[in-house]
Amino acid sequence: MGTPGQRLNRAGRQADAVFTILHFFGKPYDHVATSVVCTEGGPTGSACNGQPVIHSRSMGADGLVARQPAPWTNRPRAVLLARFSLYRQCNSCPGWRQVLSPGAQGRPHARMGLPKPGFHMRIASEWLRWCTSACPDRSVHREGCTYISVRTEMHAQRRGEGRGMAWREQLRKGLLNGGSALELAWRHLVCRLLNLRRRFLRRLLPDYPILVLDQPLSERAPTFPWWLAYVPGLRRPLSLEAIAEALERIAQDPDIRGVLFLVKGAHLTLAQAQSMAALFSRFRTWSMAVRPDGSVPAQVVVYLEQMDAASYVMASAADRVIAPPLATWDVLGLLVAPSFWKESLARIGLAFDVVRVAPWKSAMDMFSQAEMSREDREQLNWLLDSLYADIVQAIAQGRGMPPEEVQAQIDRAPLTAPQAQAAGLLDHVAYEDELPALLGTAEQPARLQLYVRCRGLLYRRPQRRHPQAVGVLSLQGLIVPGESRRFPLPVPILGEQTMGSTTVQQMVRAARQDRRLAAVVVHVDSRGGSALASDLIWRELTLLAEEKPVVIYMGNVAASGGYYIATPGHRIVAQSATLTGSIGVVVAKPVTQGAFERLHARREVIRRGANADLYRDTAPWTPDQRQKLTEQVFYVYDQFKERVASGRKLDLAGLDEIASGKVWTGRQALERGLVDELGDFGRAVELACQAAGLPVDGTVRTVPVTPPRRWLLATPAEAARTLLRLVGEPGRVWRSLLALEGPPGPATQEHLWLLALNVPASPAG
């Protein structure tokens, strides 16, 4: 077996051999960390004093101790230096004493980059036995032995930081810089040609480009196949992302006087209205950057055909608000009217068994309760108080009115357009055809044109794009296991979007491997879903956060499972009207036994196993089954709280005060430490750039991270197969339809759910 020194030399040679093999296959490492672990052994084990003694050393290029590996910061360049030292501690020696000098020292290997930054590996475990009883003379006695383990740890460094790949890295950077220079030159050439064309067609340039809001608004533009753009009569959904790009494009032209929004049938949530108000402020800032000193910024004009709470909150942030004469100011306040179906379902013999963590977790109360619980009433009241205060504050700030006056006008509503103008809530009352004269003069009316028709005439400014980008992960819909579902055409029932854990895992892994992405912004808009699927997504986002900065942006709702998957983020941004929280678990199932009895139908049940019917609708839960489910629910709930406590740096013991299924608005969540900042999606991108060390000047692109592309006919073909399967299996038809459509279907397919179905779908009444 040899002496301890010989064994140590053998460990060093083994490590060198492994390093050489890894180097040959393109996976070298930047430094080696050697750990010496003292464990109790022998008759007494006194050498360790009952405690393992660990000494670690990791050597760098110049003999310096290498820094701890950080996911997105550059570490000092280091060589592969296998340097082993053996220490031991005994009762008669003060502190540490070197017993055996290093006998194995690995040769410095060429420094190369890794294909997977952040990779960690532990190899070459060599066990040594050093028998000692006295330190000074290092005498060896068999009656007191200490077992010592030497482990060789290697931490990967980022590709291109090593010396061995220097020429390749320099070549790659040279090609990138050359490509960037050519791209910039091409941009300058194209912009000059288009601006020259603009000079000749300047008389066609409008004073106010028009953006029409006539359909429901989403936060991010969904990715559809290219051929859908050529389908007659099919319009792309309107999104805040597309509006932000249009406003930034319009603001770059110094000859544009402003932008006109025609609000016709748009259905906004309060969180979306707050995002639009933030975009108006950004538009003014962008326009001032290209205008001479002393000039006024471009104006934002909103023409409202309907004036509900959310639409008017958006319009109050504009410079001018105009409405037609017969429009009605319908800012009436907020209303929530949940319905309860327990007694109605009991008439047909249906019932629901529910196990939950707390009364505030009221996701299934509409089926299991006959009336609203005291806790749920208290929760809805604090939500309405916060949202109502946001509405009053936004209108008061935008229109320059005291909050008391705004509350008085809300209590007076509905108001006619002339009454609203007299109260200072509108600037003008006019028809749409009167807008040119109103925005200009009678002699020289303002030129108005749709943005899609005039964007080619707008002034173009060449901008050098940063080589790195910020990835955008859009996670929306019900969280379910498997693949996400979004049909390109609006198919009834089957057209709802779901967030599949398998699809999200692929997207997150693609973001981790994409070297262009220096940071990732995750847009979450979900009421939750399957506990298992939520945890799988959480795990992937946690691994991503270890390598790159991750900033979470919450949309309208990020509650229950939606908040679960948001906890790995380094920063969480939400609007003040975002509904979040609902940290809790619920399990439920329908019981159809009474329905069979009322219909005089007979169903025979044959089973094997005491709990074979645990998740079936044949019978209610027995006391023993309910106890098992309660233990399972609270186990998942404890895991949920640990995720929140570790991710948000909160005290686990006091987390029940803000958890227990309670729903909060974004402002309330900020006060309780569940989010870091109130802001819009643009603010989340700025935080991601700051965390990654990128400039916050608009030169960094945002790149959507999409799931792997499928064949064009895969989704319609799969839809046809799904319909045939539903028709061919009548026993599963109703469960499958409900699972695709929404509640209560999820409770019949999955076991444990992190759902927040009790939050208002639209905060505006």
CSV table of N, CA and C in Angstrom, one decimal, residues 58 164 176-177 179 193 221 256 281 307 317 344 354 362 391 408 436 480 502 524 526 627:
chain,number,residue,atom,x,y,z
A,58,SER,N,-7.1,26.2,-2.8
A,58,SER,CA,-7.2,26.2,-4.2
A,58,SER,C,-6.2,27.2,-4.7
A,164,GLY,N,-4.6,28.7,-23.0
A,164,GLY,CA,-4.5,27.8,-24.1
A,164,GLY,C,-5.4,28.1,-25.2
A,176,LEU,N,-16.2,38.7,-34.3
A,176,LEU,CA,-17.4,39.4,-33.8
A,176,LEU,C,-17.3,40.9,-33.9
A,177,ASN,N,-16.1,41.4,-33.6
A,177,ASN,CA,-15.9,42.9,-33.8
A,177,ASN,C,-16.0,43.3,-35.2
A,179,GLY,N,-17.6,41.7,-37.6
A,179,GLY,CA,-19.0,41.6,-38.0
A,179,GLY,C,-19.9,42.8,-37.4
A,193,LEU,N,-30.0,56.2,-46.6
A,193,LEU,CA,-30.8,56.1,-47.8
A,193,LEU,C,-32.3,56.3,-47.4
A,221,ALA,N,-45.9,39.8,-26.9
A,221,ALA,CA,-46.5,39.3,-28.1
A,221,ALA,C,-46.2,37.8,-28.3
A,256,ILE,N,-42.0,64.9,-35.2
A,256,ILE,CA,-43.3,64.4,-34.7
A,256,ILE,C,-43.7,65.2,-33.5
A,281,SER,N,-44.6,58.0,-19.9
A,281,SER,CA,-43.5,58.7,-19.3
A,281,SER,C,-42.2,58.5,-20.0
A,307,MET,N,-64.9,54.7,-21.1
A,307,MET,CA,-64.1,55.2,-20.0
A,307,MET,C,-64.4,54.4,-18.7
A,317,ALA,N,-52.7,59.6,-17.5
A,317,ALA,CA,-51.3,59.8,-17.5
A,317,ALA,C,-50.9,60.5,-18.8
A,344,SER,N,-76.3,24.2,-4.9
A,344,SER,CA,-76.9,23.9,-6.2
A,344,SER,C,-76.3,22.5,-6.7
A,354,VAL,N,-62.4,18.8,-0.2
A,354,VAL,CA,-61.3,19.7,-0.3
A,354,VAL,C,-60.4,19.7,1.0
A,362,SER,N,-58.7,29.9,-0.6
A,362,SER,CA,-60.1,29.7,-1.0
A,362,SER,C,-60.3,29.4,-2.4
A,391,ILE,N,-56.2,53.4,-7.9
A,391,ILE,CA,-57.0,54.1,-8.9
A,391,ILE,C,-57.1,55.6,-8.6
A,408,ALA,N,-64.9,61.8,-4.7
A,408,ALA,CA,-66.2,62.4,-4.9
A,408,ALA,C,-66.7,62.2,-6.3
A,436,PRO,N,-58.2,66.4,-36.1
A,436,PRO,CA,-57.2,67.2,-36.8
A,436,PRO,C,-57.2,68.7,-36.5
A,480,VAL,N,-49.1,23.2,-15.8
A,480,VAL,CA,-49.5,21.8,-15.9
A,480,VAL,C,-48.2,21.0,-16.2
A,502,THR,N,-42.5,20.6,-19.1
A,502,THR,CA,-41.5,20.1,-20.0
A,502,THR,C,-41.1,21.2,-21.0
A,524,VAL,N,-43.9,36.5,-15.6
A,524,VAL,CA,-44.8,35.5,-15.1
A,524,VAL,C,-46.2,36.1,-15.0
A,526,SER,N,-49.6,34.1,-14.2
A,526,SER,CA,-50.2,32.8,-13.9
A,526,SER,C,-50.8,32.8,-12.5
A,627,GLN,N,-56.6,12.2,6.4
A,627,GLN,CA,-55.3,12.5,7.2
A,627,GLN,C,-54.1,12.3,6.4
